[in-house]
mmCIF file of N, CA and C in Angstrom:
data_model
loop_
_atom_site.group_PDB
_atom_site.id
_atom_site.type_symbol
_atom_site.label_atom_id
_atom_site.label_comp_id
_atom_site.label_asym_id
_atom_site.label_seq_id
_atom_site.Cartn_x
_atom_site.Cartn_y
_atom_site.Cartn_z
ATOM 1 N N UNK A 1 -47.810 142.369 -75.097
ATOM 2 C CA UNK A 1 -47.717 141.044 -75.269
ATOM 3 C C UNK A 1 -48.258 140.172 -74.108
ATOM 4 N N UNK A 2 -48.448 140.556 -72.961
ATOM 5 C CA UNK A 2 -48.951 139.784 -72.274
ATOM 6 C C UNK A 2 -50.157 139.613 -72.545
ATOM 7 N N UNK A 3 -51.091 141.267 -72.731
ATOM 8 C CA UNK A 3 -52.664 141.176 -73.026
ATOM 9 C C UNK A 3 -52.922 140.079 -74.047
ATOM 10 N N UNK A 4 -51.795 140.120 -75.423
ATOM 11 C CA UNK A 4 -52.035 139.250 -76.702
ATOM 12 C C UNK A 4 -52.036 137.686 -76.109
ATOM 13 N N UNK A 5 -51.193 137.341 -74.978
ATOM 14 C CA UNK A 5 -51.091 136.313 -74.751
ATOM 15 C C UNK A 5 -52.334 135.671 -74.131
ATOM 16 N N UNK A 6 -53.104 136.650 -73.440
ATOM 17 C CA UNK A 6 -54.367 136.027 -72.761
ATOM 18 C C UNK A 6 -55.332 135.907 -73.501
ATOM 19 N N UNK A 7 -55.470 136.732 -74.561
ATOM 20 C CA UNK A 7 -56.377 136.668 -75.510
ATOM 21 C C UNK A 7 -56.259 135.774 -76.520
ATOM 22 N N UNK A 8 -55.008 135.236 -76.687
ATOM 23 C CA UNK A 8 -54.715 133.922 -77.793
ATOM 24 C C UNK A 8 -54.997 132.796 -76.598
ATOM 25 N N UNK A 9 -54.785 132.909 -75.365
ATOM 26 C CA UNK A 9 -55.254 131.799 -74.582
ATOM 27 C C UNK A 9 -56.695 131.508 -74.284
ATOM 28 N N UNK A 10 -57.579 132.208 -74.518
ATOM 29 C CA UNK A 10 -59.232 132.264 -74.358
ATOM 30 C C UNK A 10 -59.518 131.741 -75.471
ATOM 31 N N UNK A 11 -58.800 132.231 -76.972
ATOM 32 C CA UNK A 11 -59.453 131.804 -78.096
ATOM 33 C C UNK A 11 -59.123 130.311 -78.194
ATOM 34 N N UNK A 12 -57.704 129.871 -77.720
ATOM 35 C CA UNK A 12 -57.141 128.496 -77.841
ATOM 36 C C UNK A 12 -58.238 127.714 -76.788
ATOM 37 N N UNK A 13 -58.654 128.243 -75.903
ATOM 38 C CA UNK A 13 -59.381 127.491 -75.023
ATOM 39 C C UNK A 13 -60.608 127.195 -75.602
ATOM 40 N N UNK A 14 -61.403 127.936 -76.345
ATOM 41 C CA UNK A 14 -62.752 127.713 -76.647
ATOM 42 C C UNK A 14 -62.561 126.703 -77.831
ATOM 43 N N UNK A 15 -61.483 126.767 -78.650
ATOM 44 C CA UNK A 15 -61.128 126.002 -79.608
ATOM 45 C C UNK A 15 -61.182 124.685 -79.198
ATOM 46 N N UNK A 16 -60.406 124.553 -78.009
ATOM 47 C CA UNK A 16 -60.129 123.128 -77.529
ATOM 48 C C UNK A 16 -61.275 122.724 -77.065
ATOM 49 N N UNK A 17 -62.117 123.501 -76.256
ATOM 50 C CA UNK A 17 -63.377 123.148 -75.667
ATOM 51 C C UNK A 17 -64.023 122.631 -76.766
ATOM 52 N N UNK A 18 -64.393 123.157 -77.961
ATOM 53 C CA UNK A 18 -65.073 122.801 -79.222
ATOM 54 C C UNK A 18 -64.772 121.449 -79.516
ATOM 55 N N UNK A 19 -63.441 121.386 -79.900
ATOM 56 C CA UNK A 19 -62.982 120.307 -80.509
ATOM 57 C C UNK A 19 -63.323 118.761 -79.312
ATOM 58 N N UNK A 20 -63.266 119.134 -78.166
ATOM 59 C CA UNK A 20 -63.689 118.372 -77.203
ATOM 60 C C UNK A 20 -64.923 117.900 -76.635
ATOM 61 N N UNK A 21 -65.867 118.839 -77.505
ATOM 62 C CA UNK A 21 -67.359 118.350 -77.331
ATOM 63 C C UNK A 21 -67.873 118.690 -75.952
ATOM 64 N N UNK A 22 -66.960 119.922 -75.653
ATOM 65 C CA UNK A 22 -67.593 120.256 -74.146
ATOM 66 C C UNK A 22 -67.170 119.825 -72.948
ATOM 67 N N UNK A 23 -66.410 119.068 -73.198
ATOM 68 C CA UNK A 23 -65.788 118.046 -71.887
ATOM 69 C C UNK A 23 -64.233 119.013 -71.509
ATOM 70 N N UNK A 24 -64.581 119.722 -70.363
ATOM 71 C CA UNK A 24 -63.712 120.436 -69.671
ATOM 72 C C UNK A 24 -62.541 119.948 -68.921
ATOM 73 N N UNK A 25 -62.505 118.351 -68.770
ATOM 74 C CA UNK A 25 -61.564 117.864 -68.504
ATOM 75 C C UNK A 25 -60.563 117.790 -69.494
ATOM 76 N N UNK A 26 -61.085 117.627 -70.691
ATOM 77 C CA UNK A 26 -59.964 117.439 -71.563
ATOM 78 C C UNK A 26 -58.934 118.783 -71.813
ATOM 79 N N UNK A 27 -59.624 119.878 -71.733
ATOM 80 C CA UNK A 27 -59.227 121.057 -71.722
ATOM 81 C C UNK A 27 -58.179 121.399 -70.419
ATOM 82 N N UNK A 28 -58.720 121.158 -69.545
ATOM 83 C CA UNK A 28 -57.643 121.155 -68.234
ATOM 84 C C UNK A 28 -56.557 120.022 -68.540
ATOM 85 N N UNK A 29 -56.665 119.095 -69.116
ATOM 86 C CA UNK A 29 -55.443 118.070 -69.146
ATOM 87 C C UNK A 29 -54.553 118.903 -70.133
ATOM 88 N N UNK A 30 -55.027 119.251 -71.415
ATOM 89 C CA UNK A 30 -54.596 119.688 -72.633
ATOM 90 C C UNK A 30 -53.646 121.268 -72.056
ATOM 91 N N UNK A 31 -54.162 121.731 -70.979
ATOM 92 C CA UNK A 31 -53.411 123.067 -70.104
ATOM 93 C C UNK A 31 -52.151 122.501 -69.477
ATOM 94 N N UNK A 32 -52.535 121.217 -68.608
ATOM 95 C CA UNK A 32 -51.604 120.804 -67.868
ATOM 96 C C UNK A 32 -50.042 120.385 -68.935
ATOM 97 N N UNK A 33 -50.525 119.760 -69.800
ATOM 98 C CA UNK A 33 -49.504 119.382 -70.537
ATOM 99 C C UNK A 33 -48.725 120.533 -71.168
ATOM 100 N N UNK A 34 -49.525 121.366 -71.652
ATOM 101 C CA UNK A 34 -48.878 122.465 -72.135
ATOM 102 C C UNK A 34 -47.854 123.256 -71.087
ATOM 103 N N UNK A 35 -48.216 123.226 -70.200
ATOM 104 C CA UNK A 35 -47.746 124.017 -68.903
ATOM 105 C C UNK A 35 -46.612 123.161 -68.673
ATOM 106 N N UNK A 36 -46.491 121.542 -68.568
ATOM 107 C CA UNK A 36 -45.370 120.991 -68.370
ATOM 108 C C UNK A 36 -44.311 121.410 -69.424
ATOM 109 N N UNK A 37 -44.822 121.376 -70.766
ATOM 110 C CA UNK A 37 -43.760 121.451 -71.796
ATOM 111 C C UNK A 37 -43.327 122.765 -71.762
ATOM 112 N N UNK A 38 -43.829 123.655 -71.450
ATOM 113 C CA UNK A 38 -43.389 125.367 -71.148
ATOM 114 C C UNK A 38 -42.402 125.309 -69.774
ATOM 115 N N UNK A 39 -42.552 124.341 -68.864
ATOM 116 C CA UNK A 39 -41.651 124.932 -67.769
ATOM 117 C C UNK A 39 -40.304 123.975 -67.920
ATOM 118 N N UNK A 40 -40.564 122.535 -68.741
ATOM 119 C CA UNK A 40 -39.421 121.771 -69.700
ATOM 120 C C UNK A 40 -38.246 122.937 -70.247
ATOM 121 N N UNK A 41 -39.173 123.675 -71.017
ATOM 122 C CA UNK A 41 -38.108 124.861 -71.807
ATOM 123 C C UNK A 41 -37.443 125.692 -70.880
ATOM 124 N N UNK A 42 -38.591 126.254 -69.960
ATOM 125 C CA UNK A 42 -37.944 127.260 -69.103
ATOM 126 C C UNK A 42 -36.731 126.705 -68.578
ATOM 127 N N UNK A 43 -36.782 125.604 -67.772
ATOM 128 C CA UNK A 43 -35.444 124.859 -67.096
ATOM 129 C C UNK A 43 -34.611 124.817 -68.110
ATOM 130 N N UNK A 44 -34.607 124.305 -69.369
ATOM 131 C CA UNK A 44 -33.568 123.847 -69.914
ATOM 132 C C UNK A 44 -32.971 125.011 -71.112
ATOM 133 N N UNK A 45 -33.395 126.120 -70.955
ATOM 134 C CA UNK A 45 -32.922 127.148 -71.675
ATOM 135 C C UNK A 45 -32.098 127.815 -71.158
ATOM 136 N N UNK A 46 -31.073 128.411 -72.000
ATOM 137 C CA UNK A 46 -29.646 129.223 -71.080
ATOM 138 C C UNK A 46 -29.791 130.509 -71.742
ATOM 139 N N UNK A 47 -29.213 131.541 -70.446
ATOM 140 C CA UNK A 47 -28.847 132.737 -71.444
ATOM 141 C C UNK A 47 -27.676 132.884 -72.461
ATOM 142 N N UNK A 48 -27.542 133.666 -73.299
ATOM 143 C CA UNK A 48 -26.485 133.444 -74.240
ATOM 144 C C UNK A 48 -25.475 133.775 -73.621
ATOM 145 N N UNK A 49 -24.220 133.651 -74.066
ATOM 146 C CA UNK A 49 -22.908 134.043 -73.672
ATOM 147 C C UNK A 49 -22.423 134.648 -74.987
ATOM 148 N N UNK A 50 -22.081 136.123 -74.416
ATOM 149 C CA UNK A 50 -21.353 136.831 -75.581
ATOM 150 C C UNK A 50 -19.916 136.800 -75.274
ATOM 151 N N UNK A 51 -19.279 136.719 -76.693
ATOM 152 C CA UNK A 51 -17.987 136.481 -76.800
ATOM 153 C C UNK A 51 -17.509 137.857 -77.229
ATOM 154 N N UNK A 52 -16.437 138.231 -76.582
ATOM 155 C CA UNK A 52 -16.088 139.706 -77.006
ATOM 156 C C UNK A 52 -14.496 139.592 -77.418
#
């Protein structure tokens, strides 16, 4: 699963880079925004409570 994430990330990075016209700053800003979104999701998600 982790290796698939790396593969998807490299593919997504190439796609974003081509859409940005070769501007690496746009790619880095996009990744920073996605990192912040994933951090917010990680901080707000809660473990499920099992009721017996």
